[in-house]
Tab-separated table of C-alpha atoms in Angstrom:
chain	number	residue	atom	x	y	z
A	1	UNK	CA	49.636	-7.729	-19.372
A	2	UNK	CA	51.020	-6.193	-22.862
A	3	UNK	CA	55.176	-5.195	-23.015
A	4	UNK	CA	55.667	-5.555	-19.466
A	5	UNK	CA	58.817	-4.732	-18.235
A	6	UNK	CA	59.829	-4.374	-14.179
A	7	UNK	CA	62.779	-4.758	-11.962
A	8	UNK	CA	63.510	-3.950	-8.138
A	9	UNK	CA	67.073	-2.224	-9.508
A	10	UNK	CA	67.981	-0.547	-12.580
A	11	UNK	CA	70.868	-2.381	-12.561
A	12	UNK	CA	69.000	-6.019	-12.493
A	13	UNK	CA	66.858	-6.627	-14.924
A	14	UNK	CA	63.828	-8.885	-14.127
A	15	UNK	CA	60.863	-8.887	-16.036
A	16	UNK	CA	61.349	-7.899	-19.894
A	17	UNK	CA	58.955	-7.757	-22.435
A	18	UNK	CA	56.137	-9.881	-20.601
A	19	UNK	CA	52.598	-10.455	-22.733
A	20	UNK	CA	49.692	-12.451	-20.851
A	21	UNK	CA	46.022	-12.579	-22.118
A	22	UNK	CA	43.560	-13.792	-19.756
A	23	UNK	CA	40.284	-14.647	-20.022
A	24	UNK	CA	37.417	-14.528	-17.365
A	25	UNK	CA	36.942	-17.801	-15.233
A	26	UNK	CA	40.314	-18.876	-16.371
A	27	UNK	CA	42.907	-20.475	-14.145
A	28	UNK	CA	46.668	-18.960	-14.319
A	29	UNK	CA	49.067	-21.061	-12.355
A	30	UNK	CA	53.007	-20.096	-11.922
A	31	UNK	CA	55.571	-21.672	-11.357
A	32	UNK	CA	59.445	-21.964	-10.667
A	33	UNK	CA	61.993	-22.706	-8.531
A	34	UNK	CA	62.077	-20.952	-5.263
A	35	UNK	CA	63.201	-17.622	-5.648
A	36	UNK	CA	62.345	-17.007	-9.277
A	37	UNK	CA	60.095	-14.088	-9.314
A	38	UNK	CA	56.540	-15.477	-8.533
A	39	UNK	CA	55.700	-13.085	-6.288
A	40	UNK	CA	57.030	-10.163	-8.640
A	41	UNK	CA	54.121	-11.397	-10.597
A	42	UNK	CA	51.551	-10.941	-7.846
A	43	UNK	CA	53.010	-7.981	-6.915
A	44	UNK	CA	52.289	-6.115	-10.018
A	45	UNK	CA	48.533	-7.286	-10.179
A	46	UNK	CA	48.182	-6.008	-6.658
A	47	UNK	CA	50.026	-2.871	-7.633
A	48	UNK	CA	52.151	-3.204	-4.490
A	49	UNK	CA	54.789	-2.170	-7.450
A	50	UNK	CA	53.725	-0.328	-11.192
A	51	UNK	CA	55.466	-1.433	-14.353
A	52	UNK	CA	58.501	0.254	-15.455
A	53	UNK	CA	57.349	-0.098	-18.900
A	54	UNK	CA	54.033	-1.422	-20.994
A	55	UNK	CA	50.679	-1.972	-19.340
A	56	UNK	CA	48.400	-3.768	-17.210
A	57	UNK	CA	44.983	-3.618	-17.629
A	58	UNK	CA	41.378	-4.844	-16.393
A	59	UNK	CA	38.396	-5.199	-18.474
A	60	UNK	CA	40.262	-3.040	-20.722
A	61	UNK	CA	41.489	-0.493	-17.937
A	62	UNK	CA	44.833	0.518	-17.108
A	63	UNK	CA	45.217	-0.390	-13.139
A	64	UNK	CA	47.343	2.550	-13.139
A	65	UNK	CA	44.094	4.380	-14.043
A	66	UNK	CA	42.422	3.237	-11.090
A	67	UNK	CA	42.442	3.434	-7.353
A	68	UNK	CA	44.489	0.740	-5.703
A	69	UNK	CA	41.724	0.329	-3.134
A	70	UNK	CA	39.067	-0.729	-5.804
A	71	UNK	CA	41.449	-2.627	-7.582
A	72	UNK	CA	42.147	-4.980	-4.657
A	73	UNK	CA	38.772	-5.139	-3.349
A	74	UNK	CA	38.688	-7.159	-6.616
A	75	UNK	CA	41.188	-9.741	-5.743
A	76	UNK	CA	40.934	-12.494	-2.926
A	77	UNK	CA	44.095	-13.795	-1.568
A	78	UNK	CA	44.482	-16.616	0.206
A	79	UNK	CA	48.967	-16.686	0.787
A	80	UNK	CA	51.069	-19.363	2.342
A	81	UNK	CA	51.393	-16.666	5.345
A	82	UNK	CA	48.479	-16.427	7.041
A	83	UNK	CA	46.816	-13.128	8.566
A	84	UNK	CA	44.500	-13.167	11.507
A	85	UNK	CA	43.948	-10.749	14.242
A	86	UNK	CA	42.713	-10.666	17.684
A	87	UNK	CA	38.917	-11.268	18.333
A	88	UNK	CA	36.980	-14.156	17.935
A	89	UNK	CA	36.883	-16.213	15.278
A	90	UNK	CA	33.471	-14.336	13.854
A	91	UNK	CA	35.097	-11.144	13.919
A	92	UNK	CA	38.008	-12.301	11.801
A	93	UNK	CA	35.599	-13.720	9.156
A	94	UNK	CA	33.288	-10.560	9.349
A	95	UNK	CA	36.828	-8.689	8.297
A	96	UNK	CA	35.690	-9.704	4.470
A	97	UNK	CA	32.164	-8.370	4.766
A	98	UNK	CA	31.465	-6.661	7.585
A	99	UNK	CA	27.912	-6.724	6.835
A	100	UNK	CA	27.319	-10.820	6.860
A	101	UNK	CA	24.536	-12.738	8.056
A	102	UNK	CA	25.096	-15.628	10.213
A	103	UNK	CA	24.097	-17.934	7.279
A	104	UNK	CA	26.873	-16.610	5.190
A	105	UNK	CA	29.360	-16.606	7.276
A	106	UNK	CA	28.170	-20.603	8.674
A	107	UNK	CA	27.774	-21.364	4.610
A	108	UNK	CA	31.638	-19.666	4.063
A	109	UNK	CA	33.231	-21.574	6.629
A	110	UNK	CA	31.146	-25.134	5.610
A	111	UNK	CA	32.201	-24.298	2.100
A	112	UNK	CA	36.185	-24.077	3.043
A	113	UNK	CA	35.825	-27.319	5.291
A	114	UNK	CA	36.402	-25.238	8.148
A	115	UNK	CA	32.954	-25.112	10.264
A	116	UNK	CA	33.999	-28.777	11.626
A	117	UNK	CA	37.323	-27.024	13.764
A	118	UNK	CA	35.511	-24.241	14.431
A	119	UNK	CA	32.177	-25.887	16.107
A	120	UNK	CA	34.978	-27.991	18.373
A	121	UNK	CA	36.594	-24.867	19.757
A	122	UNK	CA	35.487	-24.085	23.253
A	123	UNK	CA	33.449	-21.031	22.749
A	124	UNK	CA	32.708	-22.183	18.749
A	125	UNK	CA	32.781	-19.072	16.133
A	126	UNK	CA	32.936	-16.904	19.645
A	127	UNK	CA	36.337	-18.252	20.250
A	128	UNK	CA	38.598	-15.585	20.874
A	129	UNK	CA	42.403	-16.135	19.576
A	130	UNK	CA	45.124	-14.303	19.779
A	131	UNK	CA	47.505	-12.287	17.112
A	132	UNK	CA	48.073	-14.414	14.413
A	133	UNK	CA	45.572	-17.052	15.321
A	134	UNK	CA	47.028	-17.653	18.568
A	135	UNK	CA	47.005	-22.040	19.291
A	136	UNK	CA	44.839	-22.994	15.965
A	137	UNK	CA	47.256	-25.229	13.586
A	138	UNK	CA	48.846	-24.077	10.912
A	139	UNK	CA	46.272	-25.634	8.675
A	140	UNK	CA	43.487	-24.227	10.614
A	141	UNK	CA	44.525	-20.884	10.016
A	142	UNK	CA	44.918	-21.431	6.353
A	143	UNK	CA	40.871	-22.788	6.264
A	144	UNK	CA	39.742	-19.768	8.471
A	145	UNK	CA	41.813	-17.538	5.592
A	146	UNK	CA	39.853	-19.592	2.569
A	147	UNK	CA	36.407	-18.761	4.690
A	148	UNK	CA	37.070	-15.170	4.962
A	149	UNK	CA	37.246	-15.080	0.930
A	150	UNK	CA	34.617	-17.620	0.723
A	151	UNK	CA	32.491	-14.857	2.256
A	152	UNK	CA	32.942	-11.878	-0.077
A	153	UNK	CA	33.791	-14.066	-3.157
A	154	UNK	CA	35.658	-11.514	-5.419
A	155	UNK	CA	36.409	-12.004	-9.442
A	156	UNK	CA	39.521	-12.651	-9.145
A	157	UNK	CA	41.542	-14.971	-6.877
A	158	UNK	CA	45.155	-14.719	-5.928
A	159	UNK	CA	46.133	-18.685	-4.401
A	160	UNK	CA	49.591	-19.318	-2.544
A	161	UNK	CA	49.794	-22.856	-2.649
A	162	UNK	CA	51.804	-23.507	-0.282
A	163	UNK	CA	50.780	-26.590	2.298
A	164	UNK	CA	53.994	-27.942	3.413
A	165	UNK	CA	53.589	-28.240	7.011
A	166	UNK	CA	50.518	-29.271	6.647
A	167	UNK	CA	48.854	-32.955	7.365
A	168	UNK	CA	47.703	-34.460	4.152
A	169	UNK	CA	43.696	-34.982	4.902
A	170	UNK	CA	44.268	-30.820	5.857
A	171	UNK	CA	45.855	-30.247	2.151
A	172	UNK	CA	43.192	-32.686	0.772
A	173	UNK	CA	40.662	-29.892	2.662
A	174	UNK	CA	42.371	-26.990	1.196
A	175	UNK	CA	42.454	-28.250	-2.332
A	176	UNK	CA	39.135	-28.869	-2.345
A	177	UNK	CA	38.109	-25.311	-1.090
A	178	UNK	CA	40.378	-23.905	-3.209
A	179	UNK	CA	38.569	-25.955	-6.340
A	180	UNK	CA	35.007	-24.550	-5.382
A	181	UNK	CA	36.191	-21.431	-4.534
A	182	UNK	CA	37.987	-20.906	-8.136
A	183	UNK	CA	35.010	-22.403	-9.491
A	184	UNK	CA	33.581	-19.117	-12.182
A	185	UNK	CA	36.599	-16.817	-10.918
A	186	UNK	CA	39.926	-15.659	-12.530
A	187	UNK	CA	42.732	-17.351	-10.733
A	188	UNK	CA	46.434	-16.885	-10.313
A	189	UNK	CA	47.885	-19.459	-8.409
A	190	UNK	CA	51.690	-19.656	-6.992
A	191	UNK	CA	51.757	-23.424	-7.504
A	192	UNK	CA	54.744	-25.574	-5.452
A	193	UNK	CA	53.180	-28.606	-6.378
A	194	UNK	CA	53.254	-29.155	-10.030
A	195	UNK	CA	50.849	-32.471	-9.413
A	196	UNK	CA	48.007	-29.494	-7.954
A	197	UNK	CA	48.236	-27.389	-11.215
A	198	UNK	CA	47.426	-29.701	-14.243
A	199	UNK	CA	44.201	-28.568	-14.535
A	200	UNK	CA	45.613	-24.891	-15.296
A	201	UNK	CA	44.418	-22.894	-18.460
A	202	UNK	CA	47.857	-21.024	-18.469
A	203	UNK	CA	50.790	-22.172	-16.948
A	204	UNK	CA	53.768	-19.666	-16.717
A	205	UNK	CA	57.402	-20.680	-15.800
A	206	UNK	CA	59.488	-18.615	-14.390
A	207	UNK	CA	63.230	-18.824	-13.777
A	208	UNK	CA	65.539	-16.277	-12.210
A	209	UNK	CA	63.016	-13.800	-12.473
A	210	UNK	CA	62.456	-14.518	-16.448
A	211	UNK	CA	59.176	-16.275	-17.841
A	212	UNK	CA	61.025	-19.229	-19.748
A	213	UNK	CA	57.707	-21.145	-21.010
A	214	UNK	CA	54.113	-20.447	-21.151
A	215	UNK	CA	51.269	-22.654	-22.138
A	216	UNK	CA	49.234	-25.430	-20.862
A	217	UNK	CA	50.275	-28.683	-19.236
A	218	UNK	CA	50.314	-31.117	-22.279
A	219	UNK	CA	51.836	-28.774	-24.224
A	220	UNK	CA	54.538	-27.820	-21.817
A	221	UNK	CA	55.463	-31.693	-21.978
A	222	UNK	CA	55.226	-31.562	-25.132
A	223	UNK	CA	57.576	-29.155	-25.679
A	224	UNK	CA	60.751	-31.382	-23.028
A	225	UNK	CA	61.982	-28.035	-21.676
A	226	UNK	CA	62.771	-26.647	-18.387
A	227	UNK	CA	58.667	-27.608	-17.075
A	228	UNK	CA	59.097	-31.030	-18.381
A	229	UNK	CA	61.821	-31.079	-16.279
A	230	UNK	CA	60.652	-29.848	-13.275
A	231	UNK	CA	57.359	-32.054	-13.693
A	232	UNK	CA	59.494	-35.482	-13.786
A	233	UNK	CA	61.662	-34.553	-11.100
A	234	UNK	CA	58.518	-33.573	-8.791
């Protein structure tokens, strides 16, 4: 991201100026107070919005130069709302790669800790459920989202963080699919947990829609400001 500037209103400005260099394999975690513009930031990877100004680009491309459809294919998101539709539980997997074996898709759900649930459901991966997963748990439907990635494994991985109605040995589940699936990939990660995103290679922070600080855990400490802050009140 080189010069980036982007708002929803000319007459609120938002993003100014915004430089990022990642490199493959590398994890980029953001974070902020609710409200602050994460999802701006996600939003203009996705190109669900183009820059006003300066550049995005891919392995040297502009995304603008590129179609949106093969641009996303190269992203796997996994968000804190969950999308699943009615069919059976097979069917919603097969959504990633319609052209799966049955090891893959048992090997994708074992891999996001979710082939356990699924084997205990009455009818097993032929389970049908309903519009938005229908009676699964909140955390269920998060594992049978990490699967459905698991199974296509993109480059690059776009992570909502977000487990707060979920049961702790479910986020312990969650974090550890996330881990393996990250493993090799390029990651952007909305982190709400500052204790989940120490490991990060970048770590942006964001406040009222401006990137305050940018750099890596010890040196954001380092540095006392508004992430120090955050991280000692967490």
């Amino acid at each position: 991201m080189e010069h980036v500037y982007f708002s929803y209103s000319s007459d609120k400005k938002l993003i100014e100026d915004f430089n990022l260099k990642v490199k493959p394999g590398q994890r980029v975690a953001i974070v902020g107070p609710t409200g602050c513009g994460k999802t701006t930031i996600i939003n203009l990877l996705m190109r669900f919005y183009d820059v006003d100004s300066g550049s995005i680009r891919v392995e040297g491309k502009d995304i603008r130069d590129v179609t949106r459809r093969s641009l996303r294919e190269s992203y796997g998101m996994v968000l804190q709302e969950t999308w699943l539709k009615a069919g059976t539980i097979r069917e919603n997997l097969l959504i990633a790669k319609p052209d799966a074996t049955e090891d893959e898709i048992l090997a994708a759900a074992k891999a996001a800790h979710a082939h356990s649930f699924i084997k205990r459901l009455p009818d097993g991966y032929d389970t049908v459920i309903g519009e938005e997963g229908g009676s699964l748990s909140v955390g269920q439907k998060q594992l049978l989202c990490i699967a459905r990635v698991m199974l296509c494994l993109p480059p690059m991985l776009i992570l909502d963080e977000a487990t707060s109605s979920i049961d702790t040995r479910t986020e312990m589940k969650i974090q550890n699919a996330f881990a393996i699936m990250m493993e090799g990939r390029t990651s952007f990660i909305v982190a709400h947990r500052l204790s989940t995103i120490r490991e990060a290679d970048i770590i942006l922070v964001m406040k009222d829609g401006h990137i305050l600080e940018q750099g890596d855990h010890e040196e954001l400490i380092r540095q006392g400001g508004f992430y120090s802050e955050l991280y000692n009140l967490s």
